[in-house]
PDB file of C-alpha atoms in Angstrom:
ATOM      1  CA  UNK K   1       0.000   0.000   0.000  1.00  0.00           C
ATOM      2  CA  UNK K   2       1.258   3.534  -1.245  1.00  0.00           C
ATOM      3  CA  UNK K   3       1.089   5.375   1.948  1.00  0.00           C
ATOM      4  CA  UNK K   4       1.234   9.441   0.791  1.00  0.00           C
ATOM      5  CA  UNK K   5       2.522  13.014   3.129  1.00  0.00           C
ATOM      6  CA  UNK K   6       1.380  16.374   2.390  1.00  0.00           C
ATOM      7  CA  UNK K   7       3.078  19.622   3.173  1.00  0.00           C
ATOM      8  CA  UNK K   8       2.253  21.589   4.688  1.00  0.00           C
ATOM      9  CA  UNK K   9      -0.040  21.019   7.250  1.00  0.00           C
ATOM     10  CA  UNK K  10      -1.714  24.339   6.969  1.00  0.00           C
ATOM     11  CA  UNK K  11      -0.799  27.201   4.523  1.00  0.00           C
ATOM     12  CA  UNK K  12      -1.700  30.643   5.628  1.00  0.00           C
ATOM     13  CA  UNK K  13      -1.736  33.604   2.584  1.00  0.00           C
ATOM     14  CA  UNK K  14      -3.008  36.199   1.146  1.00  0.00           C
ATOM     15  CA  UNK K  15      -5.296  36.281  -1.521  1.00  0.00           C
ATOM     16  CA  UNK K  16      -3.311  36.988  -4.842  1.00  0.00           C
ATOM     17  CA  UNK K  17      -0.347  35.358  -3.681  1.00  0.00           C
ATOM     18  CA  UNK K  18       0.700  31.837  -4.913  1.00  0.00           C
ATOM     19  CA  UNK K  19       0.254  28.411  -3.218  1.00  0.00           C
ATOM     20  CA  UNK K  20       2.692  25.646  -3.235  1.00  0.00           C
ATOM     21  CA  UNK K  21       1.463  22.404  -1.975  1.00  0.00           C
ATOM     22  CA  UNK K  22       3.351  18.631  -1.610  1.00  0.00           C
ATOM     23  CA  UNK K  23       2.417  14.985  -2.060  1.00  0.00           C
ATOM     24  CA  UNK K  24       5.296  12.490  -1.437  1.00  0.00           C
ATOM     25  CA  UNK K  25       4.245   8.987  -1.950  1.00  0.00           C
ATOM     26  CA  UNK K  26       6.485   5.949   0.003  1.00  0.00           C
ATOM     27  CA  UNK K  27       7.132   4.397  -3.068  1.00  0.00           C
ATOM     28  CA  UNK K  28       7.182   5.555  -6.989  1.00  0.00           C
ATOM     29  CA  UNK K  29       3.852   6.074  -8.114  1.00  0.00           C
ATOM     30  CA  UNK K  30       2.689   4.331 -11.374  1.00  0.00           C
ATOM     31  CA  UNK K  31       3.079   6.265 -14.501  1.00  0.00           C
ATOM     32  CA  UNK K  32       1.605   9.874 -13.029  1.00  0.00           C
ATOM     33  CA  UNK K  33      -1.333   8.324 -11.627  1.00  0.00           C
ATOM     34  CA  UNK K  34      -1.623  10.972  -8.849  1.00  0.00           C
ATOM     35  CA  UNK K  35      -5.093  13.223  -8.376  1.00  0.00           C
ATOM     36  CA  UNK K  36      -5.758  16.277  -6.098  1.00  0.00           C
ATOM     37  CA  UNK K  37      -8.862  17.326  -5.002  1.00  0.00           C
ATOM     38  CA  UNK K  38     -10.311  20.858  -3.018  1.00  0.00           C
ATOM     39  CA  UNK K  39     -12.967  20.143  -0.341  1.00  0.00           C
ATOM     40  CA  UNK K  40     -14.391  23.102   0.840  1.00  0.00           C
ATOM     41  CA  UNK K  41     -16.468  23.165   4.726  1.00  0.00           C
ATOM     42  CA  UNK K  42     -19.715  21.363   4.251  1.00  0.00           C
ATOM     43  CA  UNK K  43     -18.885  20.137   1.059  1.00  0.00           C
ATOM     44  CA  UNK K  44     -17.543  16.772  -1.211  1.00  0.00           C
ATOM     45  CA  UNK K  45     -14.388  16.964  -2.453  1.00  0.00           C
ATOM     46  CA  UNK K  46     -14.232  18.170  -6.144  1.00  0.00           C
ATOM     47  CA  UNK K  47     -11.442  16.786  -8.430  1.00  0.00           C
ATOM     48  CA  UNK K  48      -9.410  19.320 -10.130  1.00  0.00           C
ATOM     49  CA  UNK K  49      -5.943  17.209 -11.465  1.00  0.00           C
ATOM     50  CA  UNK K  50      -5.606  14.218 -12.517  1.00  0.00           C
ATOM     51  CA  UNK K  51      -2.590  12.203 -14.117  1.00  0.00           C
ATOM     52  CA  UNK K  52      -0.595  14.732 -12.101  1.00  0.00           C
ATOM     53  CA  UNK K  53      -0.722  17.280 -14.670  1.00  0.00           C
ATOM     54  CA  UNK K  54      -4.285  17.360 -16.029  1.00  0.00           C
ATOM     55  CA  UNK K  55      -6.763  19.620 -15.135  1.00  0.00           C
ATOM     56  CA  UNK K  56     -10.040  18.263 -14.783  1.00  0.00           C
ATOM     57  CA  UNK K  57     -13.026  20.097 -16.237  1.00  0.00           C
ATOM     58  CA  UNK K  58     -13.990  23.269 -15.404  1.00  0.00           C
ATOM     59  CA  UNK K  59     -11.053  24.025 -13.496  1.00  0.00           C
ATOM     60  CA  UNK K  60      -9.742  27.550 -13.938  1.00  0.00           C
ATOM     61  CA  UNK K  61      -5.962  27.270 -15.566  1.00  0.00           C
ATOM     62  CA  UNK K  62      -4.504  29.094 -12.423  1.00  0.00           C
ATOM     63  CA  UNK K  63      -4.627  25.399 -11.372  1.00  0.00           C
ATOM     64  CA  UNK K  64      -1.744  23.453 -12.168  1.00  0.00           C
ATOM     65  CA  UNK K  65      -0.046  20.565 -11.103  1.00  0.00           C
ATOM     66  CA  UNK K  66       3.166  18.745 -11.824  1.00  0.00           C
ATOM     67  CA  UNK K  67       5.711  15.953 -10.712  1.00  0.00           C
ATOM     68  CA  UNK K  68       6.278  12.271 -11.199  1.00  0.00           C
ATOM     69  CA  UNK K  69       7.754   9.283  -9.298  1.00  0.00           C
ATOM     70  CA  UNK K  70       7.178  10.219  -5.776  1.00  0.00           C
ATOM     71  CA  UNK K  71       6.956  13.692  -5.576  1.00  0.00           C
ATOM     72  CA  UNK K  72       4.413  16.006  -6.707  1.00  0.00           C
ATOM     73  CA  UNK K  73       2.974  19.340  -6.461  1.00  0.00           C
ATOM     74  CA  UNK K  74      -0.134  21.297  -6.522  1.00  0.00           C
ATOM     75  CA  UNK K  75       0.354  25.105  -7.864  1.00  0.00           C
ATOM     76  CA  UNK K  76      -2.408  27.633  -7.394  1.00  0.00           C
ATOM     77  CA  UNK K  77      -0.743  31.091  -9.211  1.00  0.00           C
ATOM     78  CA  UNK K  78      -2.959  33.392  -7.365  1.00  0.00           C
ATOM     79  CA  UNK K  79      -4.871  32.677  -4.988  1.00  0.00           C
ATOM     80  CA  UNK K  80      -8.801  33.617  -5.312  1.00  0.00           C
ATOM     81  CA  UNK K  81     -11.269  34.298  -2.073  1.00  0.00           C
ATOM     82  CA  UNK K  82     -12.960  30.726  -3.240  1.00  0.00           C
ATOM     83  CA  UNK K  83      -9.473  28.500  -3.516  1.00  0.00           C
ATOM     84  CA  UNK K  84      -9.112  28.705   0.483  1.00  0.00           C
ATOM     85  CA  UNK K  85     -10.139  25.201   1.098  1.00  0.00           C
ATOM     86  CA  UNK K  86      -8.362  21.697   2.124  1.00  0.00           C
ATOM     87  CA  UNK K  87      -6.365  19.869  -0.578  1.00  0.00           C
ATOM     88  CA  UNK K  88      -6.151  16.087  -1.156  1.00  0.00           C
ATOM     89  CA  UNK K  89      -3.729  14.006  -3.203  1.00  0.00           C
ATOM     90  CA  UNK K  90      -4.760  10.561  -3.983  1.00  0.00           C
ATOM     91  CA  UNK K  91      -2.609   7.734  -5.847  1.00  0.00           C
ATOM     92  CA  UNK K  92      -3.801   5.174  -8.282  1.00  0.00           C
ATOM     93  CA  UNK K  93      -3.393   2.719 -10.630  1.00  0.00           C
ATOM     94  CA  UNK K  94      -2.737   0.252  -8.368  1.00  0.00           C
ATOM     95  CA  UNK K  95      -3.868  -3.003  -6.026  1.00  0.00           C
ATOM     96  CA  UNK K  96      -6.603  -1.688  -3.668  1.00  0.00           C
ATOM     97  CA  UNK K  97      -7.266  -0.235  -1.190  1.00  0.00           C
ATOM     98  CA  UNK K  98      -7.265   3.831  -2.276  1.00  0.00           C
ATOM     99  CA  UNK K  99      -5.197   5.656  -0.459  1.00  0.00           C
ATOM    100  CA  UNK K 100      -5.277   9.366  -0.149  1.00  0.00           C
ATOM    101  CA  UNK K 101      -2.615  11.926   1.863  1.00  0.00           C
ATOM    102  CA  UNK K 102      -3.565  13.674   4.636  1.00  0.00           C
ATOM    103  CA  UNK K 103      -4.655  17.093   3.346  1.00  0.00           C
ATOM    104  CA  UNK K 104      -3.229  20.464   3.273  1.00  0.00           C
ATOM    105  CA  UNK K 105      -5.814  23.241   5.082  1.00  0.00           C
ATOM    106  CA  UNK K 106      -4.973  26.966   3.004  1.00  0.00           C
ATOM    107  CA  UNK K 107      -6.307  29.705   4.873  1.00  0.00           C
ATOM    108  CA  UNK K 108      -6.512  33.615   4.862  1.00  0.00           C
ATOM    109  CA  UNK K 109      -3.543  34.810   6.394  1.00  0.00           C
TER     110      UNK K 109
ATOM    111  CA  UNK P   1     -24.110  14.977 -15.827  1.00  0.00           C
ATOM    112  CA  UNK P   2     -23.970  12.241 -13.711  1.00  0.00           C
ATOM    113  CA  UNK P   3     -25.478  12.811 -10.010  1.00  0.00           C
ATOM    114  CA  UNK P   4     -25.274  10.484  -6.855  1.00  0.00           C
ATOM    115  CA  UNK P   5     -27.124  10.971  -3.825  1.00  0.00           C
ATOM    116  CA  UNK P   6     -26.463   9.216  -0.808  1.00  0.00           C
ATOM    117  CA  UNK P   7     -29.416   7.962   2.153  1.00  0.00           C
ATOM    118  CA  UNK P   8     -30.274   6.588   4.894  1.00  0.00           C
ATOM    119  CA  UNK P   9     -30.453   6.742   8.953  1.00  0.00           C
ATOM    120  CA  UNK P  10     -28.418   9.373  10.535  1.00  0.00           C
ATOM    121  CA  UNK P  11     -28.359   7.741  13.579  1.00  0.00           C
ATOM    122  CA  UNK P  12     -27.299   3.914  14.467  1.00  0.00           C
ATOM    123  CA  UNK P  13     -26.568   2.620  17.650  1.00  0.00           C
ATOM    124  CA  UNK P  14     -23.976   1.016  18.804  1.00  0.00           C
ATOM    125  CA  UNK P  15     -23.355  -2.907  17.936  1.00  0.00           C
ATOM    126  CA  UNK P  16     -25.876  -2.477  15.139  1.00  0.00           C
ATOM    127  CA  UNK P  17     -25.595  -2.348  11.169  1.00  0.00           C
ATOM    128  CA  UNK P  18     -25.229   1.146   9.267  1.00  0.00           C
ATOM    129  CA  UNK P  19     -27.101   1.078   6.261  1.00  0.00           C
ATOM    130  CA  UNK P  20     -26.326   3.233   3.113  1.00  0.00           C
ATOM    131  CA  UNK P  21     -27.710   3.441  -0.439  1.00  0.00           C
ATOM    132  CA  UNK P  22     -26.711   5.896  -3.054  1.00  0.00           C
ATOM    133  CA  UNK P  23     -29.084   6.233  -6.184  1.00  0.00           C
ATOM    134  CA  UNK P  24     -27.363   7.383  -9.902  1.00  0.00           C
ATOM    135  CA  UNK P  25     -28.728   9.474 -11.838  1.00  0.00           C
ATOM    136  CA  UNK P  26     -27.849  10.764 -15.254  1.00  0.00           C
ATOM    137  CA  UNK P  27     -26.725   7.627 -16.611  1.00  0.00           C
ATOM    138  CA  UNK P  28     -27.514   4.206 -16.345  1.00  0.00           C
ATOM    139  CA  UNK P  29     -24.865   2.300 -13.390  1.00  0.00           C
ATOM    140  CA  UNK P  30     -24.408  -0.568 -15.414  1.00  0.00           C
ATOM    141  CA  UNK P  31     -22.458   1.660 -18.306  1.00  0.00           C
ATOM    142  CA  UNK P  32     -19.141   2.205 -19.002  1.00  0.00           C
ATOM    143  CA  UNK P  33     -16.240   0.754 -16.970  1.00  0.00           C
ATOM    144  CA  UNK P  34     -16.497   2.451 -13.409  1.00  0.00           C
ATOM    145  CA  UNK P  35     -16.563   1.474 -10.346  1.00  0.00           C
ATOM    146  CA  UNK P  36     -18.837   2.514  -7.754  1.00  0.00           C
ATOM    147  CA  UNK P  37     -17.488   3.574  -4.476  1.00  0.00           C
ATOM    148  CA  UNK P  38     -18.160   4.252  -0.433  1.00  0.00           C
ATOM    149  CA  UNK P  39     -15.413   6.854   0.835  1.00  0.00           C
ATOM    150  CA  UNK P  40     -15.631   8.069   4.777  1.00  0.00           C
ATOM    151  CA  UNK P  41     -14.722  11.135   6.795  1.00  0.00           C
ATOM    152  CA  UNK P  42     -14.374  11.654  10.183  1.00  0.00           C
ATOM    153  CA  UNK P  43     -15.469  15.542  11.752  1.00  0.00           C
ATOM    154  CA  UNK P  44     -11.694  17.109  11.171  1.00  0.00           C
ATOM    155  CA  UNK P  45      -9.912  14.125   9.476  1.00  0.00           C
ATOM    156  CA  UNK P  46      -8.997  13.242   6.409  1.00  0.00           C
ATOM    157  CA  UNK P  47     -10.786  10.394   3.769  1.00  0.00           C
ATOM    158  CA  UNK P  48     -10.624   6.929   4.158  1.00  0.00           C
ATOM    159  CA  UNK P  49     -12.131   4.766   1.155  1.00  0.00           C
ATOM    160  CA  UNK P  50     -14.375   2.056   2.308  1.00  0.00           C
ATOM    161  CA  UNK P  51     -14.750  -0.331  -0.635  1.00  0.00           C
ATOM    162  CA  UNK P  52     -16.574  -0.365  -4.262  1.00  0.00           C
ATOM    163  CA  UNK P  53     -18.324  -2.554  -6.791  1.00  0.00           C
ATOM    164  CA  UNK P  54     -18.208  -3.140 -10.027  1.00  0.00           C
ATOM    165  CA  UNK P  55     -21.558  -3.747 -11.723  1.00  0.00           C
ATOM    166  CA  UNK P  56     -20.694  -7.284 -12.222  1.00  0.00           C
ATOM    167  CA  UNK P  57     -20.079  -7.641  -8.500  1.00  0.00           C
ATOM    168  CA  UNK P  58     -17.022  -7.583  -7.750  1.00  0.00           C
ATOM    169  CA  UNK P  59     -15.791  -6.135  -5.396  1.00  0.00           C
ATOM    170  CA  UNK P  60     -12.845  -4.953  -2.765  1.00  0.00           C
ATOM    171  CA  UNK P  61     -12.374  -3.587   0.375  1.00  0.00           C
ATOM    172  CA  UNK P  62     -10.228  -1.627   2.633  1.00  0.00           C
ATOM    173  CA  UNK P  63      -8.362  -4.222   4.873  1.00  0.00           C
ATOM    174  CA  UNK P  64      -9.203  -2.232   7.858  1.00  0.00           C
ATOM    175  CA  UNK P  65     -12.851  -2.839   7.240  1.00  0.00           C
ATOM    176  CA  UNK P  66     -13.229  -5.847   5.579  1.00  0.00           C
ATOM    177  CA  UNK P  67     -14.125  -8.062   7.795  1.00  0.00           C
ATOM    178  CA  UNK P  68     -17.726  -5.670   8.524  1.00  0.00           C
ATOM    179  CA  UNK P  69     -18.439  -4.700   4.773  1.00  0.00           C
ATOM    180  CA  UNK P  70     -20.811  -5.417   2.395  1.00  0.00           C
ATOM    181  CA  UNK P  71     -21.201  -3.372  -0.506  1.00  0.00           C
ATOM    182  CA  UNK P  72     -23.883  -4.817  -3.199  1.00  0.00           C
ATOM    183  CA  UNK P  73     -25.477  -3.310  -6.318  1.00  0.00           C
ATOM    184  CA  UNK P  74     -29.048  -3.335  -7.988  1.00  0.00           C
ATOM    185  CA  UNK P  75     -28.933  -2.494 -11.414  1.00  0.00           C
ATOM    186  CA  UNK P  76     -32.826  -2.288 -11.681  1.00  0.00           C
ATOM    187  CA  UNK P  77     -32.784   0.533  -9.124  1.00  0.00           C
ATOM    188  CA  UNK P  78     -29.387   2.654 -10.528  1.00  0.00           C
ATOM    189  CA  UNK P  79     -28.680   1.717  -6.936  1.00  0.00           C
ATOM    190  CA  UNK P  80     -25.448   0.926  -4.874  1.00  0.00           C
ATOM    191  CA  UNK P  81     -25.443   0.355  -1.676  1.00  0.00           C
ATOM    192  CA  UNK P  82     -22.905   0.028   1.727  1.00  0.00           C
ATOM    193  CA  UNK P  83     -23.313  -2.198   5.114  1.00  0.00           C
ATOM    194  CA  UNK P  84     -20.861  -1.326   7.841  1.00  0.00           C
ATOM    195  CA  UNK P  85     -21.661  -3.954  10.720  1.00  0.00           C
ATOM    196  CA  UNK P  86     -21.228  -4.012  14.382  1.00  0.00           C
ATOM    197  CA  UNK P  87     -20.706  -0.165  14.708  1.00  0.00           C
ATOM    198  CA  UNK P  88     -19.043   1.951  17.222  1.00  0.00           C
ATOM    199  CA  UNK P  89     -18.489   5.109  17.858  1.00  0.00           C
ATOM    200  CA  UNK P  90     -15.568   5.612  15.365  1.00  0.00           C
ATOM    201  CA  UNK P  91     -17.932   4.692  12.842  1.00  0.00           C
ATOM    202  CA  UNK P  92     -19.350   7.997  13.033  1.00  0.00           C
ATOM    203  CA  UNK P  93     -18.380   9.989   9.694  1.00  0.00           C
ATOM    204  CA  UNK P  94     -19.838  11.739   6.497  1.00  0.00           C
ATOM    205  CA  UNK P  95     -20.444   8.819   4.381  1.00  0.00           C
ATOM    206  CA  UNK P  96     -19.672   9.803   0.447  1.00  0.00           C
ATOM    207  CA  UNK P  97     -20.183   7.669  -2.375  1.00  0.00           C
ATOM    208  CA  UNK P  98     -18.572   8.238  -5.686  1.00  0.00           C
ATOM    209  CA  UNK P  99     -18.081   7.388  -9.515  1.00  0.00           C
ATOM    210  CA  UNK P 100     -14.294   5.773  -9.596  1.00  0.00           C
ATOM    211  CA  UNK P 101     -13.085   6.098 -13.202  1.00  0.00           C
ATOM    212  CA  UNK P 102     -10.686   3.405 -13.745  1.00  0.00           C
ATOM    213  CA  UNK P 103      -7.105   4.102 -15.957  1.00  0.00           C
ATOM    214  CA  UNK P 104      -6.186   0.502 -15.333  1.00  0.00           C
ATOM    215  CA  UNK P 105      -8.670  -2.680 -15.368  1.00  0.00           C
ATOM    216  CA  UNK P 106      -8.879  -3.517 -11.790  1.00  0.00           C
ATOM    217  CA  UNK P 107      -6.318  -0.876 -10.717  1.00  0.00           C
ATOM    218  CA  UNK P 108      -7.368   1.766  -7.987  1.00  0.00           C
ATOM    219  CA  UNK P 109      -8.798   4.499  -9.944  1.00  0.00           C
ATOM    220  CA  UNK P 110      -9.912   8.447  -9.425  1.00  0.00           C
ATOM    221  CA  UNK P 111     -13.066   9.708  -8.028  1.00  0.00           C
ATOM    222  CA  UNK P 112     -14.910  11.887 -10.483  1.00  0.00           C
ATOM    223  CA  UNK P 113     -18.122  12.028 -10.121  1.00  0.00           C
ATOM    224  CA  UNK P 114     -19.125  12.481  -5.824  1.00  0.00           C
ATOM    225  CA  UNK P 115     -22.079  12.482  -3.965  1.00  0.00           C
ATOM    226  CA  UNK P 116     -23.348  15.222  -0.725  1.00  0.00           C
ATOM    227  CA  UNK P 117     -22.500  13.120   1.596  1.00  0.00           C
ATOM    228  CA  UNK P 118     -24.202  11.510   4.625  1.00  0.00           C
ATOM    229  CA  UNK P 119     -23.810  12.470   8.027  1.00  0.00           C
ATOM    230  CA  UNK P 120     -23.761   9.078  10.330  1.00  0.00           C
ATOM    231  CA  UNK P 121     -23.669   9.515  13.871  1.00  0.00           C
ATOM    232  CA  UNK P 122     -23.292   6.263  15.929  1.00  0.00           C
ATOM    233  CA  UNK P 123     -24.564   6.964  19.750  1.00  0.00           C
ATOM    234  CA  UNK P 124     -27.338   5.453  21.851  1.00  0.00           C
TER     235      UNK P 124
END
């Protein structure tokens, strides 16, 4: 089982400033099978990447993800009032079960 | 578009058997190559998936779980549904279930399609 960290814990900025969020997976991760998702409070978590680098649809290009093997990244260029959420990475492509990383809270500094 | 919608009791006691159904809509359950999924959070934590079934049946687990559940499907009804058995009071989460769109035949796949959620609070 692909056990996955995210980093930070909790992000505090402005809005208009950029976001840098990590996924590190315990083991290579097939291909660039690796998904993040936004949950906002009182809500289901939406999917925004996919294959690492893919944006899913509807999801505004200041959105962007990258990486491959074990580490990845989640980019948000500027930060909107509605981005301020908790962030999910999620591995697959492999044997079950699904495993997802911990989450990474961004808040309003 | 595709829409699931979980339901069932909010409240189970202890010892007993949650129940959970979640009813498709916008396309029939048996189409396509997905699988259909339970995922789980905990007030403040993070998600833990449950299990899923593909229309044929088949299904997996979560270790952690496996041993209490059951997920089944009834193609009639659009209808896919989860039972969590002898409950306690970690058992108390939102309940989601999702749409997993598979990359790999029988691989772990990603979630793209989610429902509300269910609130399931397990307390006498």
């Amino acid at each position: 089982e692909i056990v996955l960290t995210q980093s930070p814990g909790t992000l505090s900025l402005s809005p208009g400033e950029r976001a840098t969020l990590s996924c590190r997976a315990s083991q290579s991760v097939r291909s660039t099978y690796l998904a993040w998702y936004q949950q906002k409070p009182g809500q289901a978590p939406r999917l925004l990447i996919y294959d690492a680098s893919s944006r899913a649809a509807g999801i505004p290009d200041r959105f962007s993800g990258s990486g491959s093997g074990t580490d990845f990244t989640l980019t948000i260029s500027r930060l909107e009032p509605e981005d301020f959420a908790v962030y999910y990475c999620q591995q697959y492509g492999s044997s079950p079960p699904v495993t997802f990383g911990p989450g990474t809270k961004v808040d309003i500094k | 578009q595709v829409q699931l919608q979980e339901s069932g009791p909010g409240l189970v006691k202890p010892s007993q058997t949650l129940s959970l159904t979640c009813t498709v809509s916008g396309g029939s359950i048996s189409s396509g190559s997905y699988y259909w999924s339970w995922i789980r959070q905990p007030a403040g934590k993070g998600l833990e998936w449950i299990g899923r079934i593909y229309t044929s049946g088949s299904t997996n687990y979560n270790p952690s779980l496996k041993s209490r559940v059951t997920i089944s499907v009834d193609t009639s009804k659009n209808q896919f549904s989860l039972k969590l058995s002898s409950v306690t009071a970690a058992d108390t989460a939102v309940y989601y279930c999702a749409r997993e769109f598979p990359v790999i035949v029988g691989a772990t796949a990603l979630f793209d399609y989610w429902g509300q959620g269910t609130l399931v609070t397990v307390s006498s």
